[in-house]
Short mmCIF file of C-alpha atoms in Angstrom, two decimals:
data_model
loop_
_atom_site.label_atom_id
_atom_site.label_comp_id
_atom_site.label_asym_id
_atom_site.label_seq_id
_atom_site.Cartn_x
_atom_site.Cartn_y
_atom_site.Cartn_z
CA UNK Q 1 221.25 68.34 -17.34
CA UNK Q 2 219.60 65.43 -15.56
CA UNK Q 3 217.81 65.56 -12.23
CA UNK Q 4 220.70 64.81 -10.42
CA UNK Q 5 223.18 67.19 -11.57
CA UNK Q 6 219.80 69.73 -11.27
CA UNK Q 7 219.69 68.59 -7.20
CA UNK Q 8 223.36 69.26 -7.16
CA UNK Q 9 222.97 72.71 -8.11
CA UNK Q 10 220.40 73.18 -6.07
CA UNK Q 11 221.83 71.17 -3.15
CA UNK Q 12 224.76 73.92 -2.76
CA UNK Q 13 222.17 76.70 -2.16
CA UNK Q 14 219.53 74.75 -0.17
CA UNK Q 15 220.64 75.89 3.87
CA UNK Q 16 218.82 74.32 6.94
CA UNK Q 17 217.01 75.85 9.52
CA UNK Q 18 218.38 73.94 12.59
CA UNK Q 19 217.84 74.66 16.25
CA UNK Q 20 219.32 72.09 18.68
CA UNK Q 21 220.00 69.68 15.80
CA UNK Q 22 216.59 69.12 15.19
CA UNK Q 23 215.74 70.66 11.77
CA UNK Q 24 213.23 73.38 11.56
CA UNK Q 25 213.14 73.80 7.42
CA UNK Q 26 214.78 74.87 4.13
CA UNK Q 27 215.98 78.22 3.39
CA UNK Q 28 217.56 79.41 0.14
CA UNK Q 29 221.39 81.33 0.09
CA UNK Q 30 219.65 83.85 -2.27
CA UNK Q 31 222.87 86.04 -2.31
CA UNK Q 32 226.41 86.28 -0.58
CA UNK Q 33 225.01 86.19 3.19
CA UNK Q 34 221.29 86.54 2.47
CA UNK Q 35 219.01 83.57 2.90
CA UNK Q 36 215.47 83.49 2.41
CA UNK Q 37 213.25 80.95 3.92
CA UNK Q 38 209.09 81.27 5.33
CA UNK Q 39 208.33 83.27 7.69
CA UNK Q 40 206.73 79.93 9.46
CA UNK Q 41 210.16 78.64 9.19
CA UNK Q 42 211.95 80.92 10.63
CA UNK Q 43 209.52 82.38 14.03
CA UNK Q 44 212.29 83.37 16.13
CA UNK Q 45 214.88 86.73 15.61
CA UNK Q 46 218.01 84.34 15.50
CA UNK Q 47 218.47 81.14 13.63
CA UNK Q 48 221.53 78.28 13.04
CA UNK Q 49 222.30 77.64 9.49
CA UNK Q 50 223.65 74.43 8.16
CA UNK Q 51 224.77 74.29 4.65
CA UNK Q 52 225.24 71.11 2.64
CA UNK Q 53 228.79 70.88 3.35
CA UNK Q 54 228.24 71.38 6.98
CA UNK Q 55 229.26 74.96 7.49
CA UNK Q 56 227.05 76.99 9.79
CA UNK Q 57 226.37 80.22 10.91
CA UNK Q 58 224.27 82.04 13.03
CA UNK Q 59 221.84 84.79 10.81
CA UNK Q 60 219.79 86.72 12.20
CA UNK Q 61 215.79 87.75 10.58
CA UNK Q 62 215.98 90.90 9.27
CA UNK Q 63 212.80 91.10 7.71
CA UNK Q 64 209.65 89.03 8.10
CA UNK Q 65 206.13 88.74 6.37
CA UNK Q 66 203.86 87.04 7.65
CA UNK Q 67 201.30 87.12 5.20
CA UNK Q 68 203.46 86.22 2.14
CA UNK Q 69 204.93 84.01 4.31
CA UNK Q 70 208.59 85.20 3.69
CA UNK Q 71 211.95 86.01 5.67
CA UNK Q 72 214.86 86.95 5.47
CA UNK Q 73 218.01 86.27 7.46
CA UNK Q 74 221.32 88.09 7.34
CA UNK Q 75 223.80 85.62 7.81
CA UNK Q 76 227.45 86.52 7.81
CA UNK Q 77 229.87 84.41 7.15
CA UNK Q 78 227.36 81.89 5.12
CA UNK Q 79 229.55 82.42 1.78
CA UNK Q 80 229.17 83.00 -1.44
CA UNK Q 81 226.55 80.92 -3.86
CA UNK Q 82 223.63 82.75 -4.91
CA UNK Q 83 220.52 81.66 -6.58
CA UNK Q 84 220.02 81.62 -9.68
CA UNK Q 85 216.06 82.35 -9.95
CA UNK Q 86 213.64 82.68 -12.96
CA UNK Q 87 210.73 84.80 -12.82
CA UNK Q 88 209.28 84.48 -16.38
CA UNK Q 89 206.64 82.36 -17.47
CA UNK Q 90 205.80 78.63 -16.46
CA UNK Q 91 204.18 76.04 -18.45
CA UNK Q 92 201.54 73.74 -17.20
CA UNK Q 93 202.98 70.54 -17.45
CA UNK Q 94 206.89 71.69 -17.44
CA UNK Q 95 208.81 69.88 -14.89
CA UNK Q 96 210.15 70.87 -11.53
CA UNK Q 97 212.24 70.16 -8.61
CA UNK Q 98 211.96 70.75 -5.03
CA UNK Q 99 214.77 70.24 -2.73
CA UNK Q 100 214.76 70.44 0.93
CA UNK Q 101 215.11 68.21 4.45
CA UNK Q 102 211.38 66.52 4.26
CA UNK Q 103 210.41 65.44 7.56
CA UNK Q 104 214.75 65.86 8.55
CA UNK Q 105 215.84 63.86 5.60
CA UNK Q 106 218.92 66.35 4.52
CA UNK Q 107 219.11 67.77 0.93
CA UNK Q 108 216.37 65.53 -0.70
CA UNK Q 109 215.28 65.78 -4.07
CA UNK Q 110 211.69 65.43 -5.48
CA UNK Q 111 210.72 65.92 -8.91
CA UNK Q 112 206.77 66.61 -10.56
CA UNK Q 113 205.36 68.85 -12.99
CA UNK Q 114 203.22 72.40 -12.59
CA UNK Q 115 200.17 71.75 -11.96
CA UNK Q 116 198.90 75.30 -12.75
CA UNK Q 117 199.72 78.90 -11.72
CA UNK Q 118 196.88 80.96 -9.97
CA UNK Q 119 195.25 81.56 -6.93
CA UNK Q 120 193.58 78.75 -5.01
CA UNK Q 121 190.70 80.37 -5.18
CA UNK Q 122 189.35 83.18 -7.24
CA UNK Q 123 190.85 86.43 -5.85
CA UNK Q 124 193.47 85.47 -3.82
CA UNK Q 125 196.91 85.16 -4.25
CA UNK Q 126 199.01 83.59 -7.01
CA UNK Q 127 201.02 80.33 -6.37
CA UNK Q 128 202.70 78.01 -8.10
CA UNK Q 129 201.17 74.64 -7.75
CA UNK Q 130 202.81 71.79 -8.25
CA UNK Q 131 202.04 67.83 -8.66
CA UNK Q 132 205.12 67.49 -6.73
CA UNK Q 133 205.27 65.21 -3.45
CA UNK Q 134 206.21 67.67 0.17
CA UNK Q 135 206.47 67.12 3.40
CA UNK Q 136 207.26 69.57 6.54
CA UNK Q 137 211.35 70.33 6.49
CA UNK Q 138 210.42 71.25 2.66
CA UNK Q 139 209.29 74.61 3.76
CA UNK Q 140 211.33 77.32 2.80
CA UNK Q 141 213.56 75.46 0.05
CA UNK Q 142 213.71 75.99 -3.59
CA UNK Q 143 211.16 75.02 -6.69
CA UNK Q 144 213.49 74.94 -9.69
CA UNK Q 145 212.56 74.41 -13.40
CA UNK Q 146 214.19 71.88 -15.49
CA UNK Q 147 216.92 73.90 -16.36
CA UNK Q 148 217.65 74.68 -12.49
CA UNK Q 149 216.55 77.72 -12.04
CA UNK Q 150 214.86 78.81 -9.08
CA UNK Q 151 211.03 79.63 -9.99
CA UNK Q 152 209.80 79.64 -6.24
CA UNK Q 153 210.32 79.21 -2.03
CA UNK Q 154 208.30 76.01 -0.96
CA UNK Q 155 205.38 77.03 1.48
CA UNK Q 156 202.39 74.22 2.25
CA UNK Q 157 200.81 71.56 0.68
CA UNK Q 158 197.11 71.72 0.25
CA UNK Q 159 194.79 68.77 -1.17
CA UNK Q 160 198.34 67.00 -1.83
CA UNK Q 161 199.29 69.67 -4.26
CA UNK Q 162 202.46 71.58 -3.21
CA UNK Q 163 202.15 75.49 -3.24
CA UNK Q 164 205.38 77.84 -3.64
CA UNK Q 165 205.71 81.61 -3.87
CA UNK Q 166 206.79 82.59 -6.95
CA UNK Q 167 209.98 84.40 -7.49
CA UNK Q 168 208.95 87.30 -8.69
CA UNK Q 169 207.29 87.91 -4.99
CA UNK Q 170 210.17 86.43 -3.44
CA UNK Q 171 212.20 88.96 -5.62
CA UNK Q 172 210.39 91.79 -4.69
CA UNK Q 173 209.95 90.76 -0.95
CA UNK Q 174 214.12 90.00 -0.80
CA UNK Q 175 215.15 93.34 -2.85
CA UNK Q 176 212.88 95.96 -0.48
CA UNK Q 177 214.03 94.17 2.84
CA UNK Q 178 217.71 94.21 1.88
CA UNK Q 179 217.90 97.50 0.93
CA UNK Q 180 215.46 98.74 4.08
CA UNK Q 181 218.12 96.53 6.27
CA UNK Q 182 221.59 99.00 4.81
CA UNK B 1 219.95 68.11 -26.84
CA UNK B 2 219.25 68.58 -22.76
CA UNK B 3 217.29 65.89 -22.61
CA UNK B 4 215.57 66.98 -19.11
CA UNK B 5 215.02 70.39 -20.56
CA UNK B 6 213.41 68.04 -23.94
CA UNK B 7 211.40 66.16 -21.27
CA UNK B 8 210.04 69.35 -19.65
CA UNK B 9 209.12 70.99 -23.02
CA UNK B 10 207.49 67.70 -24.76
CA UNK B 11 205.55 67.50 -21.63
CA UNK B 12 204.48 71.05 -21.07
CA UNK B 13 203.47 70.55 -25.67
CA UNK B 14 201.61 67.58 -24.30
CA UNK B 15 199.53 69.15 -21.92
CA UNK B 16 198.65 72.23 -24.27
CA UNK B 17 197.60 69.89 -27.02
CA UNK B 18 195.22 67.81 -25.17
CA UNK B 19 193.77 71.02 -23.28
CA UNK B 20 192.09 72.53 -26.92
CA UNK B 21 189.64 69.84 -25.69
CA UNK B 22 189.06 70.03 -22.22
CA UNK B 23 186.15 71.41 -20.62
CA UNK B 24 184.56 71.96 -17.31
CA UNK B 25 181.64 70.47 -16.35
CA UNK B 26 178.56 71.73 -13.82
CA UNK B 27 176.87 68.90 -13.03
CA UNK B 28 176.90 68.55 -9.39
CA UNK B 29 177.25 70.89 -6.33
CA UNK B 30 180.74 72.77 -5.78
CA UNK B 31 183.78 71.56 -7.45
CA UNK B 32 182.89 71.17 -11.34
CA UNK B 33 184.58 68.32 -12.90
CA UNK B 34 186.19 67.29 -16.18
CA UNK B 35 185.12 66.65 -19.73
CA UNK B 36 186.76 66.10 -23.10
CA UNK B 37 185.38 66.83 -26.40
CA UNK B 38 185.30 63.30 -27.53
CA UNK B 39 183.62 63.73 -31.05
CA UNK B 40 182.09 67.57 -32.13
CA UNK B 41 179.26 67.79 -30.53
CA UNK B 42 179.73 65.16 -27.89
CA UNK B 43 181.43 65.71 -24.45
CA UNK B 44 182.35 62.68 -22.33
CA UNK B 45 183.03 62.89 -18.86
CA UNK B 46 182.70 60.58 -15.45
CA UNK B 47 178.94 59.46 -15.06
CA UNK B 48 179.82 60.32 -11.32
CA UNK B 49 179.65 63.56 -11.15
CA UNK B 50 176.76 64.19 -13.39
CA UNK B 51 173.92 64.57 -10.69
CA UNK B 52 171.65 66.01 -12.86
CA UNK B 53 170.11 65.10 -15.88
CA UNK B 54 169.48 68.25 -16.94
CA UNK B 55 170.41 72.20 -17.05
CA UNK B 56 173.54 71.42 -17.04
CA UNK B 57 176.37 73.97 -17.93
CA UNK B 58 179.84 73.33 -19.24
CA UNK B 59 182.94 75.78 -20.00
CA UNK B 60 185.65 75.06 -23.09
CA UNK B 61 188.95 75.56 -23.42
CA UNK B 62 188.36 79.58 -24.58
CA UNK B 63 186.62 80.50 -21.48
CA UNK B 64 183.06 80.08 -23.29
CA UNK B 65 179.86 78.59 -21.16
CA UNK B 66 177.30 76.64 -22.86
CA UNK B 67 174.35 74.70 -21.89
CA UNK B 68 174.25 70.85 -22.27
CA UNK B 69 172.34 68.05 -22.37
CA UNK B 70 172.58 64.29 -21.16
CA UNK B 71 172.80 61.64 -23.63
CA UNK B 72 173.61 58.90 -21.82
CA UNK B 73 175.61 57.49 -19.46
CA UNK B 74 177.67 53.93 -18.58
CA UNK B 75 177.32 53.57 -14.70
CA UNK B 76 179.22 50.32 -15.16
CA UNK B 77 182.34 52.13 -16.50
CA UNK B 78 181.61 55.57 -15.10
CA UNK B 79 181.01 57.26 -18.22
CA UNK B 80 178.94 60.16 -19.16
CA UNK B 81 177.76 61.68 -22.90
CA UNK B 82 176.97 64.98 -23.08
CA UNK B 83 175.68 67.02 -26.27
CA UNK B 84 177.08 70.43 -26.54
CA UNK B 85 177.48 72.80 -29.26
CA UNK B 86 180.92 72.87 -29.15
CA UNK B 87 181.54 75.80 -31.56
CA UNK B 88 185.15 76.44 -32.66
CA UNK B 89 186.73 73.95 -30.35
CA UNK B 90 188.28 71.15 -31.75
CA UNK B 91 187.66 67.59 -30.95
CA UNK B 92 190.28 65.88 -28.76
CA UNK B 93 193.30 63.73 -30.57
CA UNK B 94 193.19 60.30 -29.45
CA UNK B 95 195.75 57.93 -29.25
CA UNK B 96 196.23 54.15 -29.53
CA UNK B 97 195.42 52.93 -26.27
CA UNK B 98 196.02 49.41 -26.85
CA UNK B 99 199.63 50.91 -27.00
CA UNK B 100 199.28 51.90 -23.82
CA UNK B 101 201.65 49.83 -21.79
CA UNK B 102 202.80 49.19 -17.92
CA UNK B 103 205.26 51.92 -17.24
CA UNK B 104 204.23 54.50 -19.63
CA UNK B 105 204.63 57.75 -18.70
CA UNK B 106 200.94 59.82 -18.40
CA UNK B 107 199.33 62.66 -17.76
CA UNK B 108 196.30 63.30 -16.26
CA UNK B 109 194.31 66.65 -16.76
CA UNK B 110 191.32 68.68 -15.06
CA UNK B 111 190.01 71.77 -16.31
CA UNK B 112 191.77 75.45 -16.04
CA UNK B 113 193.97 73.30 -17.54
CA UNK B 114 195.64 71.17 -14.47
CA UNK B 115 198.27 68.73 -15.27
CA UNK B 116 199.05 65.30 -12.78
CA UNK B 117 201.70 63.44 -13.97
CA UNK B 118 203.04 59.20 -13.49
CA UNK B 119 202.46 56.20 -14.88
CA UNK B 120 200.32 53.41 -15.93
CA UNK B 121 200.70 50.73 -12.83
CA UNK B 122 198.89 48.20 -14.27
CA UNK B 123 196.51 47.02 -16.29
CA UNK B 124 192.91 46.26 -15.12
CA UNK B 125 191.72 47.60 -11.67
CA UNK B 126 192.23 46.94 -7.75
CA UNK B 127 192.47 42.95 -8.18
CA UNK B 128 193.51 40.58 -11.25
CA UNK B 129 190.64 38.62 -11.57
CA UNK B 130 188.81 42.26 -12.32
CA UNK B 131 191.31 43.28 -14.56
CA UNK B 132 189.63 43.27 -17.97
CA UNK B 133 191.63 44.95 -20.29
CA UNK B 134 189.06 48.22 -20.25
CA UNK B 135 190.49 49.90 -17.70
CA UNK B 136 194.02 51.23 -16.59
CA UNK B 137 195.06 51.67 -12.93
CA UNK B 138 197.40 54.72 -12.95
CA UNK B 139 200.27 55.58 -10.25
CA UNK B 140 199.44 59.55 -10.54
CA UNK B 141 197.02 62.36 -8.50
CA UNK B 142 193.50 62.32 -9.50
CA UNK B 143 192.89 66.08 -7.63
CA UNK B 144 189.81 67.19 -7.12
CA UNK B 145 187.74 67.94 -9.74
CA UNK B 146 189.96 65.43 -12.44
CA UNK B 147 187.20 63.14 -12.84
CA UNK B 148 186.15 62.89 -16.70
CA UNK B 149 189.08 64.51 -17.73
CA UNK B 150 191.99 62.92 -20.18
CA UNK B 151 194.39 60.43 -19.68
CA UNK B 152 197.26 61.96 -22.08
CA UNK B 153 200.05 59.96 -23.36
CA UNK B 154 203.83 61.81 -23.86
CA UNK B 155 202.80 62.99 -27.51
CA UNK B 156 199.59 65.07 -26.16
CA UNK B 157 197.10 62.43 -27.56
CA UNK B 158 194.51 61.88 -25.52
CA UNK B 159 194.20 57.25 -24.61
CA UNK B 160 191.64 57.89 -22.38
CA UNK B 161 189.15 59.18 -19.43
CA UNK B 162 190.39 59.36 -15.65
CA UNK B 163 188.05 58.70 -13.03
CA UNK B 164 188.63 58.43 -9.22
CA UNK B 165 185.66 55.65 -9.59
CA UNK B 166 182.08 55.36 -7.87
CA UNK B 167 184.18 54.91 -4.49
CA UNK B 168 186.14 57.85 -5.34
CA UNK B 169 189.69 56.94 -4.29
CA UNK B 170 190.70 55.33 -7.15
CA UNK B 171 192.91 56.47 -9.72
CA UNK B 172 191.66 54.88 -13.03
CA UNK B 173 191.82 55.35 -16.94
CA UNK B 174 189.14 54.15 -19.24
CA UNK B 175 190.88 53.02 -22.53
CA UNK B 176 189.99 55.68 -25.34
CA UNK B 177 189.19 52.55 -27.43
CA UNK B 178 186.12 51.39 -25.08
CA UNK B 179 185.13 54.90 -24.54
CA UNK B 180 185.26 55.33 -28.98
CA UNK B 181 182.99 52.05 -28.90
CA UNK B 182 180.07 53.72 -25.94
CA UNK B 183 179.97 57.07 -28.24
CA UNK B 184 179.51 55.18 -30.97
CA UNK B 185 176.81 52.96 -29.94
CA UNK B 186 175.26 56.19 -28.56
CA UNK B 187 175.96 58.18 -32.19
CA UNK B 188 174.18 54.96 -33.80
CA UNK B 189 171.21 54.29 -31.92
CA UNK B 190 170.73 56.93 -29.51
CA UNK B 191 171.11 55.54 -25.78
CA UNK B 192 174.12 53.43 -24.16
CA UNK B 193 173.43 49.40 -23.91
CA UNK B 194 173.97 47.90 -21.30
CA UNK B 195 173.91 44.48 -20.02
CA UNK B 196 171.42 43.25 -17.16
CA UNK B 197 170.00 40.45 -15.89
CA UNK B 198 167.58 42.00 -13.24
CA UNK B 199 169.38 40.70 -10.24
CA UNK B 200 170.45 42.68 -7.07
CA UNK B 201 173.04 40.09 -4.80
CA UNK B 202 175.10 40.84 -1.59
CA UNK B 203 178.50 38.61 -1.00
CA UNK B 204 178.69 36.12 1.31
CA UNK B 205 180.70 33.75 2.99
CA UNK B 206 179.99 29.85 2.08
CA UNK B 207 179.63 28.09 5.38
CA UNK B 208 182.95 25.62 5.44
CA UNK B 209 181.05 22.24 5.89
CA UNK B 210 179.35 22.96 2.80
CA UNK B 211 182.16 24.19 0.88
CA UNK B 212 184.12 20.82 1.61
CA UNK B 213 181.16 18.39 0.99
CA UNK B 214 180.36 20.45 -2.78
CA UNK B 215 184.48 20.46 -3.70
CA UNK B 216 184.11 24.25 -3.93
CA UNK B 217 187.65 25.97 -4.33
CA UNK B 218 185.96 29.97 -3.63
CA UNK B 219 184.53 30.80 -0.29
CA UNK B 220 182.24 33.30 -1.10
CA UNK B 221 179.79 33.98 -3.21
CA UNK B 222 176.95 36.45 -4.02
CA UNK B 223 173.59 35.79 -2.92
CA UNK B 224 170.13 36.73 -4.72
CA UNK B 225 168.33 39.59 -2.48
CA UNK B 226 166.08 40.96 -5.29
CA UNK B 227 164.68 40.12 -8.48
CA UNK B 228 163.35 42.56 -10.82
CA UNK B 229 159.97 41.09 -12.55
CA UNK B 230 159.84 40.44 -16.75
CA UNK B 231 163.82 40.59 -16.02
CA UNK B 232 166.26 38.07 -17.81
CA UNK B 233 166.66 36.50 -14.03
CA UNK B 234 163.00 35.75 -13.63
CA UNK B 235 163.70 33.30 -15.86
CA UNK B 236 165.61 30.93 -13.48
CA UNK B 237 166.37 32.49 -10.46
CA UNK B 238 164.60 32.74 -7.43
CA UNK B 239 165.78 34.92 -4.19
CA UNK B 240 167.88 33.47 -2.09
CA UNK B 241 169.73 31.33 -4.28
CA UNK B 242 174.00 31.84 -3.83
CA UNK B 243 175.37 32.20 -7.14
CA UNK B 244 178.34 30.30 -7.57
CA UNK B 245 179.64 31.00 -10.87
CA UNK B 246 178.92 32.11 -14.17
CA UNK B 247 180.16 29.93 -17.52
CA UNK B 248 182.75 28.74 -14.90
CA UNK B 249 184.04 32.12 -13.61
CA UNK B 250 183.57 32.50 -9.85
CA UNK B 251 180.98 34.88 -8.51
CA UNK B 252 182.62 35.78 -5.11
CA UNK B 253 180.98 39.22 -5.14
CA UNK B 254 178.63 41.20 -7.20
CA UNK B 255 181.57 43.30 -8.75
CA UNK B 256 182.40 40.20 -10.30
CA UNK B 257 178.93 39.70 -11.54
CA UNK B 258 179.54 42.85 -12.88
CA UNK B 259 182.29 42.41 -14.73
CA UNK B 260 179.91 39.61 -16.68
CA UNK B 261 177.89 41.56 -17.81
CA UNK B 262 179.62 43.19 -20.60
CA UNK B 263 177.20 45.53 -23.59
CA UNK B 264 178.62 42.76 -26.00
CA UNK B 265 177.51 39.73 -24.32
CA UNK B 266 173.54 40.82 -24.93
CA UNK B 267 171.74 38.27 -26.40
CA UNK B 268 173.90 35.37 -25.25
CA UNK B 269 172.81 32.51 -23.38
CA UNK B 270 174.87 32.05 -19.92
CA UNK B 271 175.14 28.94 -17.16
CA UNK B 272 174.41 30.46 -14.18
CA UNK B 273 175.53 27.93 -11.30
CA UNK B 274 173.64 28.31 -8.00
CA UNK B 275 173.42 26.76 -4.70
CA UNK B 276 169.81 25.90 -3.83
CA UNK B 277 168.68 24.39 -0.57
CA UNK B 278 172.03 23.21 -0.65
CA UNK B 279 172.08 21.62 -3.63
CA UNK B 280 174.34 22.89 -6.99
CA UNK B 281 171.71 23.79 -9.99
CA UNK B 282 172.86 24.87 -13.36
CA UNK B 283 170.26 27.82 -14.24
CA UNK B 284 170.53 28.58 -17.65
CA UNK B 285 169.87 32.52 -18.64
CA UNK B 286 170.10 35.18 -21.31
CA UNK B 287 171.76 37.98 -20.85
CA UNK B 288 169.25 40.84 -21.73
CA UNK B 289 169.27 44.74 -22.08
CA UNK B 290 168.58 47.16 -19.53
CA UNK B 291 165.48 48.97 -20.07
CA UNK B 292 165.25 52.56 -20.57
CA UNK B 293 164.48 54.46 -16.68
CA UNK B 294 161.39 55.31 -16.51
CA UNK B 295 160.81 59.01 -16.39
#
């Protein structure tokens, strides 16, 4: 693997958020149907999806939380590709690889290292922080390790370090909303 | 072999090497900053963010507090020497840092351990004419709280100490070698040399007549504001003389005054060229050694 053929991977289950062609974020085609994206991302009950070949669909938010930051979006007709994610243990210094639409620039790569895994601030919640350049349209994409593996959703960048929620949250959040949602 | 996956791994081995060594230092209010167990017993970190001189606390790599205490410091470079008692933890593994070459890949780290990743963008700092060979501009994060902490090469060894500099936006390395030669010199006799002639100077601009009528190719130069008495510059100097250059190197600003007085250069006798009632003088001086602050 090199970083390209990592952002191609990625590229294929990295949807946009788009509302009058304007894009709004990133969001992830965690399973057949199912994206996940921020909750900031995604504030209204409807959104149009845009994958990287061009197909789009409407979804609609099934689940939302505002303090994790996560949603979820039922989108039929979206297709198959799910991600593949990785919730086991990161090393401080491994690389990763964010893909998104910074600032409307569609399917864009960047690449840094973890910075460290923890909360910000003792107490509060764990993130994945990353030495790892992000800009608004990154929110809601994928944080893959150097294998490709998804290892967290994109949320904010603080101090110039870029935060994502790790997947074992976004596991848990995605899991109890889609089976609440049958 | 995946060589991204290779990449990921030697980096990640990199980071975990060179953080046996790392500690935090509290030596200044709110975020603590960044130390490396340079040689056992001795901690170095960035002279900037050591406010106090003493109480001061630092953490190791285990978790473990301990108290420390200043042993000197470089405000020139931005160094700091702390004595610790460092117990089980290993001094750092440093690296060749001559090696160290434009385009190298880097890493930078602050306590917990934090990792920053790029590259060296040059060598020397901000401008050229600056750019002795000490010091390493990086293309990489300082975040906060990096200061002190170790420039790492790809192998984990350690080729020397970040600092986001007195003006605190920089992103600089210190070569291990010139930090090796300040411990020493503090190992040997106790306190960190440094060079001084006594003068303070502000820059300024050489009006343009005068520049034409004395030939002089720099328009600016620093001007005498203060002289310390008994100093080296008490010698020659008086206030309000514009020095020019020194040995031939132009003085366009005291950074560049600076930059001449270097620890190994004590001793030696300098031309100092001012302009005097608008006349050129050749002052001659000796470089001298800061004495110790009084306490």
């Amino acid at each position: 693997m090199d970083f390209t053929s990592v952002a191609a991977n990625l590229r294929q289950v990295t949807v946009e958020l788009i509302h009058d062609e304007r894009i709004l974020g990133s969001g992830i085609a965690w399973a057949p149907d199912w994206v996940v994206t921020n909750a900031h991302v995604a504030s209204g009950v409807h959104a149009m999806l845009r994958r990287a070949d061009g197909r789009q669909a409407r979804g609609h938010v099934v689940a939302k939380d505002l303090e994790a930051d996560l949603a979820l979006l039922s989108v039929p007709g979206l297709g198959a590709a799910a991600a593949v994610a990785y919730q086991g243990e990161l090393r401080v210094g491994s690389l990763v690889v964010a893909m998104g639409h910074p600032l409307g620039v569609r399917g864009a790569v960047t690449a840094g290292i973890v910075h460290a895994v923890g909360p910000l601030l003792p107490g509060g919640r764990t993130w994945i922080q990353a030495d790892l350049a992000l800009a608004p349209g990154n929110s809601g994409g994928p944080l893959a390790d150097a294998r490709g593996r998804i290892v967290g959703v994109n949320a904010m960048i603080t101090g110039g370090l870029a935060l994502a929620i790790p997947a074992t949250d976004v596991m848990r959040f995605a899991r109890g909303a889609m089976m609440s949602s049958k | 072999m995946d060589r991204l996956l290779a990449l990921s791994d030697e980096l990640a081995a990199a980071v975990e090497r060179a953080g046996r060594a790392l500690y935090a230092i509290h030596a200044r209010p709110r975020v603590p900053s960044s130390g490396v167990h340079w040689r056992t017993g001795f901690i170095v970190t960035a002279n900037h963010t050591v406010h106090a001189d003493e109480e001061l606390t630092v953490t190791g790599p285990d978790g473990r507090s301990a108290s420390a205490t200043l042993v000197g410091r470089d405000p020139t470079l931005d160094l700091a020497v702390l004595k610790v008692d460092a117990g089980d933890v290993p001094p750092a593994e440093l690296g060749d840092s001559d090696a160290v070459r434009v385009g190298h890949m880097v890493l930078a780290l602050g306590a917990g351990p934090r990792a920053s990743w790029g590259v060296v963008s040059a060598v020397g700092a901000v401008e050229p004419r600056r750019g002795d060979n000490d010091l390493l501009s990086l293309d990489l994060t300082l975040y906060a709280g990096f200061s002190g902490g170790p420039l790492v090469d790809a192998r984990g060894l350690v080729v020397g100490i970040t600092t986001s500099g007195i003006s605190r936006h920089l992103q600089l390395g210190i070569r291990a070698k010139v930090v090796d030669r300040i411990v020493d010199q503090l190992v040997r006799h106790g306190r960190i040399p440094q060079a001084y002639l006594g003068v303070s100077t502000q820059r300024v601009r050489i009006p343009e007549p005068l520049r034409q009528r004395l030939h002089l190719a720099q328009q600016a130069a620093s001007i005498v504001v203060e002289i310390q008495a008994g100093s080296p510059a008490a010698a020659g100097l008086l206030i309000g003389d514009v020095i020019l250059s020194v040995d031939g190197a132009p003085i366009a600003d005291p950074l560049d005054l600076r930059g001449v007085l270097r620890v190994e250069r004590i001793g030696q006798r300098i031309t100092v060229k001012v302009l005097r009632a608008e006349q050129v003088h050749d002052v001659p001086l000796t470089i001298g050694e800061r004495p110790a602050r009084p306490r």
